[in-house]
Coordinates of C-alpha atoms and ligand atoms in Angstrom, one line a residue:
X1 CA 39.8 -50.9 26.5
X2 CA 42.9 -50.5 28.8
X3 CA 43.2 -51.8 32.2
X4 CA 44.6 -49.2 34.0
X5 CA 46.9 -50.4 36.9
X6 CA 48.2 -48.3 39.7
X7 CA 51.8 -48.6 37.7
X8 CA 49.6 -47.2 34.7
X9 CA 48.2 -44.6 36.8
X10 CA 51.3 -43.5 37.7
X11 CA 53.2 -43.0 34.3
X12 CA 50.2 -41.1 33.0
X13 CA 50.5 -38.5 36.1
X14 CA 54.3 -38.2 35.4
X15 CA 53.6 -37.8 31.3
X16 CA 50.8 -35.2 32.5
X17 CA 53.2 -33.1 34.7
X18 CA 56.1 -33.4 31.9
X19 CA 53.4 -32.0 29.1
X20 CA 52.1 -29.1 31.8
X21 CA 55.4 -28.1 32.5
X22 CA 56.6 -28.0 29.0
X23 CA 53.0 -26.1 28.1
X24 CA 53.6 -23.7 30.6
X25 CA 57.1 -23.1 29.4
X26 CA 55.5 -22.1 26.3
X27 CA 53.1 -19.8 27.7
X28 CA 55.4 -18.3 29.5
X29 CA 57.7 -17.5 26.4
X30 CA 54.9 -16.1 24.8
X31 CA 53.5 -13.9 27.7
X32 CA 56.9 -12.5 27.8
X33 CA 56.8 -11.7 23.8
X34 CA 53.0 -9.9 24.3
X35 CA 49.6 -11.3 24.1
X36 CA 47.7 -11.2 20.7
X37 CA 44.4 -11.9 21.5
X38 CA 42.7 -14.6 18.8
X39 CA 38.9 -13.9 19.3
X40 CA 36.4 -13.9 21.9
X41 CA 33.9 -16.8 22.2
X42 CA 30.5 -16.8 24.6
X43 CA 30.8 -13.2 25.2
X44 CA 32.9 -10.1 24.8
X45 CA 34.5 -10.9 28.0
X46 CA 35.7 -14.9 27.5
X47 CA 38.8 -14.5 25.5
X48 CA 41.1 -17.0 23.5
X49 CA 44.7 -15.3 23.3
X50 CA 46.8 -17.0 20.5
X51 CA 49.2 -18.8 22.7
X52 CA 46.1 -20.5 24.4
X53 CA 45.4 -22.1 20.9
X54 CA 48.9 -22.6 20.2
X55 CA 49.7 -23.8 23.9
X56 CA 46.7 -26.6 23.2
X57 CA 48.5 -27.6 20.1
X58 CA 51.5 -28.2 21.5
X59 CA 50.0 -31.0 24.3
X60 CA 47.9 -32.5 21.7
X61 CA 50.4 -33.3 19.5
X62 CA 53.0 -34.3 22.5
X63 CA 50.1 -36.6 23.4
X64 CA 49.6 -37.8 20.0
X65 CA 53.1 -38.8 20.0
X66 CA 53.4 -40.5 23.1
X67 CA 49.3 -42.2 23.6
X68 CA 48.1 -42.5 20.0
X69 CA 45.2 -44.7 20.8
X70 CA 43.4 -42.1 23.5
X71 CA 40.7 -39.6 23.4
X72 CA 41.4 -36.0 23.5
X73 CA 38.6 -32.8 25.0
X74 CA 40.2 -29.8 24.8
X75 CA 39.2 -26.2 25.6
X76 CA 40.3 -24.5 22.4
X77 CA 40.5 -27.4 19.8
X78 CA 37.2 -29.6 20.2
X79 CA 36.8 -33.7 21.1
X80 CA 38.3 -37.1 19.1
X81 CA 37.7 -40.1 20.6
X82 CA 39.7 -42.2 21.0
X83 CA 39.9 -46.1 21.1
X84 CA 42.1 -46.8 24.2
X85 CA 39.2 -45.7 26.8
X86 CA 40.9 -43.1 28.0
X87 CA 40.7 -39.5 27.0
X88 CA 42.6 -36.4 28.1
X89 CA 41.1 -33.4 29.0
X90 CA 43.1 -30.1 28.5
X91 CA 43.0 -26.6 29.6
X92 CA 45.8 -25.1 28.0
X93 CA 46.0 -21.9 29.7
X94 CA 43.0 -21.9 32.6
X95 CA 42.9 -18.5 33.9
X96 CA 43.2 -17.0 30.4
X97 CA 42.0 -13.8 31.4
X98 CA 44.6 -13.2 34.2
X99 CA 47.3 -14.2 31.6
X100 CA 46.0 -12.0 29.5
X101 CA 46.4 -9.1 32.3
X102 CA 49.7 -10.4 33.4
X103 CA 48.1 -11.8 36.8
X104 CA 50.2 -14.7 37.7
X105 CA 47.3 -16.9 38.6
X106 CA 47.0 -18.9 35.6
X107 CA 47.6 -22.9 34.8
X108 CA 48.1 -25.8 32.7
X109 CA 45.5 -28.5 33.1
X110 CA 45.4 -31.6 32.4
X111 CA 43.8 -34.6 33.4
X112 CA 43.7 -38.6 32.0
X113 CA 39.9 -39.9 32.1
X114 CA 38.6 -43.4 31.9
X115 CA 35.2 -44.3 30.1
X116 CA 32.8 -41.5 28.8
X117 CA 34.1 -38.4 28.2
X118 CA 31.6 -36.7 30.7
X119 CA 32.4 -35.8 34.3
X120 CA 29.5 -37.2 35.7
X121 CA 30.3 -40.8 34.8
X122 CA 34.3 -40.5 33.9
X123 CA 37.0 -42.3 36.4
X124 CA 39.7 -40.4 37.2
X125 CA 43.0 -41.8 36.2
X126 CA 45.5 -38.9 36.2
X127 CA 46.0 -35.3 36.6
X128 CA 48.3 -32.0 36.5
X129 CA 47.6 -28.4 37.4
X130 CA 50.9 -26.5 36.4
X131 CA 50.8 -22.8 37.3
X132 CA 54.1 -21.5 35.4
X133 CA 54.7 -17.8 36.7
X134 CA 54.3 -19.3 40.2
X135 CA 56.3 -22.5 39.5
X136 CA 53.9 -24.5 41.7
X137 CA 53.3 -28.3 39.9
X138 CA 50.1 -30.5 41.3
X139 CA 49.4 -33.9 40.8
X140 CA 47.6 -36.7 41.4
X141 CA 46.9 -40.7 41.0
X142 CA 44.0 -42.8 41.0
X143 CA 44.6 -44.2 44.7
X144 CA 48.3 -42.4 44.9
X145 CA 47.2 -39.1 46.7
X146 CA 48.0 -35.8 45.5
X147 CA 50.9 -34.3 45.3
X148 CA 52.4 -30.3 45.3
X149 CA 56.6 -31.6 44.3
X150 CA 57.2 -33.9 47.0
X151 CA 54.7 -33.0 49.3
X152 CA 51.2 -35.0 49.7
X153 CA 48.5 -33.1 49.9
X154 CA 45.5 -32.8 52.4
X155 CA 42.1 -30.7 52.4
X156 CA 41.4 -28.9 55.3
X157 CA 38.8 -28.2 58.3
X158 CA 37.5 -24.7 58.5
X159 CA 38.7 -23.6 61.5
X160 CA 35.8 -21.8 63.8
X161 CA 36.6 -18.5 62.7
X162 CA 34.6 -19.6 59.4
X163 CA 35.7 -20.8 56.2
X164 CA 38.0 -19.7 53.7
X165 CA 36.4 -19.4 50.8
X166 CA 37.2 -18.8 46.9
X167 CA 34.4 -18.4 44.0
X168 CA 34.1 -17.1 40.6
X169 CA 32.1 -15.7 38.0
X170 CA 31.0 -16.2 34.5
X171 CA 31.6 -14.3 31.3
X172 CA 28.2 -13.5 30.3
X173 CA 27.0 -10.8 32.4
X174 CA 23.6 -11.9 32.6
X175 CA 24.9 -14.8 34.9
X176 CA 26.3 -12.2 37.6
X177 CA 23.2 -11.7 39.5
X178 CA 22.7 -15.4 40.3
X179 CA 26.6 -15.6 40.9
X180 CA 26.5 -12.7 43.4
X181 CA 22.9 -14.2 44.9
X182 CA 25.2 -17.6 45.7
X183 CA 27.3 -15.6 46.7
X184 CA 25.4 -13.7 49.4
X185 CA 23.9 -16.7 50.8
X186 CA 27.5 -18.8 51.5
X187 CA 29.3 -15.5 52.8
X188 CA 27.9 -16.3 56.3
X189 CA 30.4 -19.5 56.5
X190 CA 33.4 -17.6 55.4
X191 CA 36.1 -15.9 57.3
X192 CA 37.1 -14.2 53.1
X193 CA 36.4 -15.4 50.2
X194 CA 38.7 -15.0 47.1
X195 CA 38.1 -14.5 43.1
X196 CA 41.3 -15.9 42.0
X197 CA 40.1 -16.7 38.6
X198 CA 41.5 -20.0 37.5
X199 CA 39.3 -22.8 38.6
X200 CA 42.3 -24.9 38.3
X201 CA 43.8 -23.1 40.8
X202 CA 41.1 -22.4 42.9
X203 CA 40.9 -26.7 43.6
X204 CA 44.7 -27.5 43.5
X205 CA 44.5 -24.6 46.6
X206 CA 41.7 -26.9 48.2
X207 CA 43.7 -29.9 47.5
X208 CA 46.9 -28.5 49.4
X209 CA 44.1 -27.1 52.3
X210 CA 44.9 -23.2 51.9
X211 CA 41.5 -22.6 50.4
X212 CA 39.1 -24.6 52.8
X213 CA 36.6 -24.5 49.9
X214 CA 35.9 -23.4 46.5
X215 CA 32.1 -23.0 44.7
X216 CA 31.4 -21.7 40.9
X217 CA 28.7 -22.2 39.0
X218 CA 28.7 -23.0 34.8
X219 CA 32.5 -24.5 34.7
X220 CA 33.1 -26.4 31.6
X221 CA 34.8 -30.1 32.1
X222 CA 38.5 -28.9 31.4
X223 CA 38.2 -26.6 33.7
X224 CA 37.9 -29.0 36.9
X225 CA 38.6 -32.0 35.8
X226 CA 42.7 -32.2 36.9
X227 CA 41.6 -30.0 39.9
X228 CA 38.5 -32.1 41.0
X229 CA 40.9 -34.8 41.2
X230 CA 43.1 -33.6 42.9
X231 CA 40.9 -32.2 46.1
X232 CA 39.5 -35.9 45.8
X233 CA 42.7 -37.8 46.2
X234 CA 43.5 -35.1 48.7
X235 CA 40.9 -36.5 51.1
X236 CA 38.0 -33.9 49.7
X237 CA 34.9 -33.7 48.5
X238 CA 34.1 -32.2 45.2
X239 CA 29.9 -32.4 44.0
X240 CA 28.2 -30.7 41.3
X241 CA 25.1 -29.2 42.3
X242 CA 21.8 -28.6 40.8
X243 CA 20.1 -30.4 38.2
X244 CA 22.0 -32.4 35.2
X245 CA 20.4 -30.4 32.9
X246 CA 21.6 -27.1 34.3
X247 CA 24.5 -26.1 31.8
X248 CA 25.7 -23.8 35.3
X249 CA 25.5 -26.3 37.7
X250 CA 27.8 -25.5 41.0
X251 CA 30.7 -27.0 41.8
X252 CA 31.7 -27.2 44.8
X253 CA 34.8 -28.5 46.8
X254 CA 35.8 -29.4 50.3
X255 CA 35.9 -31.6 53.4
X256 CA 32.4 -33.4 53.3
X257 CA 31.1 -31.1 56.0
X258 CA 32.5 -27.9 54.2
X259 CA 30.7 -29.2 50.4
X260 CA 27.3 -30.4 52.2
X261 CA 26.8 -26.4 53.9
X262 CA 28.1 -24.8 50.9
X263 CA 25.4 -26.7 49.0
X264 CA 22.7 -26.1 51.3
X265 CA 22.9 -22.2 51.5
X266 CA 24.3 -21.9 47.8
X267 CA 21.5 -23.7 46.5
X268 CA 18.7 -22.3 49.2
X269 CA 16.2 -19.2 48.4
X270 CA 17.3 -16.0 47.6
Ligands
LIP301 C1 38.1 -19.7 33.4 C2 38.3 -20.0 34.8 C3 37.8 -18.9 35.7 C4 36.3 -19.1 35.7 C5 35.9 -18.8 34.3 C6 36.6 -19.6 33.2 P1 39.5 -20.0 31.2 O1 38.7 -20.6 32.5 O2 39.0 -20.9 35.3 O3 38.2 -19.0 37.1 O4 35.7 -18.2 36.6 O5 34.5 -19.1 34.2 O6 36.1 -20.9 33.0 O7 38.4 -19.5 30.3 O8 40.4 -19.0 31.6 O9 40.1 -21.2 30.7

């Protein structure tokens, strides 16, 4: 098991950015050259393009390389675990449907867990959100803050005009209804809410406080788990709500105060 010192921490979150960016480089390239689309998965609408698959590749075998002894979860390619303790936990292109479409909102992720690979019990080690049409690069440390560049990061109060808010929505239809009902019932605390549609996104906007707060129910672990750290090390709140044996539980990120009304109307009667 590795002890993972602040130093540690540190090179992990710098190896994380360096992978992203070179990811996102890739997708790039390959936006630019046309999307093939590979197949869909839970539904017509959740697509895999090739260069997600390809994109994956390329960070698992950079990581491979560079941290043979570690774990891997990755959207597109499956689990291996690893014997270091720690396992990374990789969406290659979050947001696939946007990159698909040539929206620009779409991201590397990729974060450094310690212990189980399941985000109710994992430590956070390390993380990077890369979003490459936008150029943007987010990271964070275990105790180091979070960081957009050079600048650290900080969630923010929603001011009294009410909160801004961003949410999204799963591929299988038969989830919109309960979405839209969530929906409904937080829309009193926002001054707008936005569907941006990469959850990576969505958080690394709550880290750097120009979301105020961010809920979506039936995200999969790659989807937060750089993005969860970072609104955490940015002085946030991030909980899942609902029971553990809901495969759509909420998440739902923010300052504390933000997270615990969220929760309360999200989660209330219809
Ligand atoms: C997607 C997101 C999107 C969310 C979808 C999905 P993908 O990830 O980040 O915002 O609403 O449910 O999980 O499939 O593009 O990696």
């Amino acid at each position: 098991m590795t002890a993972v010192t602040d130093g540690l921490a540190d090179e992990l979150r710098l190896l994380a950015a360096d992978i992203a960016q070179e990811a996102g480089a890739l997708a790039l390239r390959r936006r630019a050259e046309g999307v093939a689309l590979a197949a869909t998965k839970s539904s017509l609408a959740d697509i895999v393009t090739e260069a997600d698959r390809e994109v994956e590749a390329l960070i698992r075998s950079r990581l491979a390389a560079e941290r043979a002894g570690d774990g891997f979860l990755g959207e597109e390619s499956g689990a291996e675990q690893g014997a270091s303790g720690l396992t990374w936990v990789v969406d290659p292109i979050d947001g696939t449907v946007n990159y698909a479409a040539g929206f620009p909102a779409y991201a590397v992720s990729i974060a450094v867990v310690q212990g189980e690979p399941d985000p109710d019990v994992w430590d956070d080690v390390a993380g990077a959100v890369f979003a490459p049409v936008l150029g943007e690069l987010f990271t964070a440390a275990r105790g180091g803050g979070a960081w957009r560049g050079g600048d650290r990061l900080r969630v923010s109060e929603a001011p009294p005009a009410g909160a801004l808010l961003a949410t999204g929505f799963g591929y299988d239809p038969s989830t919109h209804d309960g979405d839209l009902a969530a929906v409904r019932r937080v829309m009193p605390l926002a001054r707008d809410l936005r569907r941006i549609g990469a959850a990576s996104l969505d958080l690394a906007y709550v880290a750097a406080g120009r979301l105020d707060g961010y809920f979506e129910r039936g995200l999969k672990p790659w989807d937060f788990a750089a993005g969860r750290m970072l609104v955490r090390e940015a002085g946030g709140v991030v909980e899942r709500a609902g029971s553990a044996s809901d495969a759509r539980r909420m998440i739902v990120a923010g300052s504390a105060d933000l997270v615990r009304d969220i929760i309360v109307r999200a989660m209330g009667d219809p």
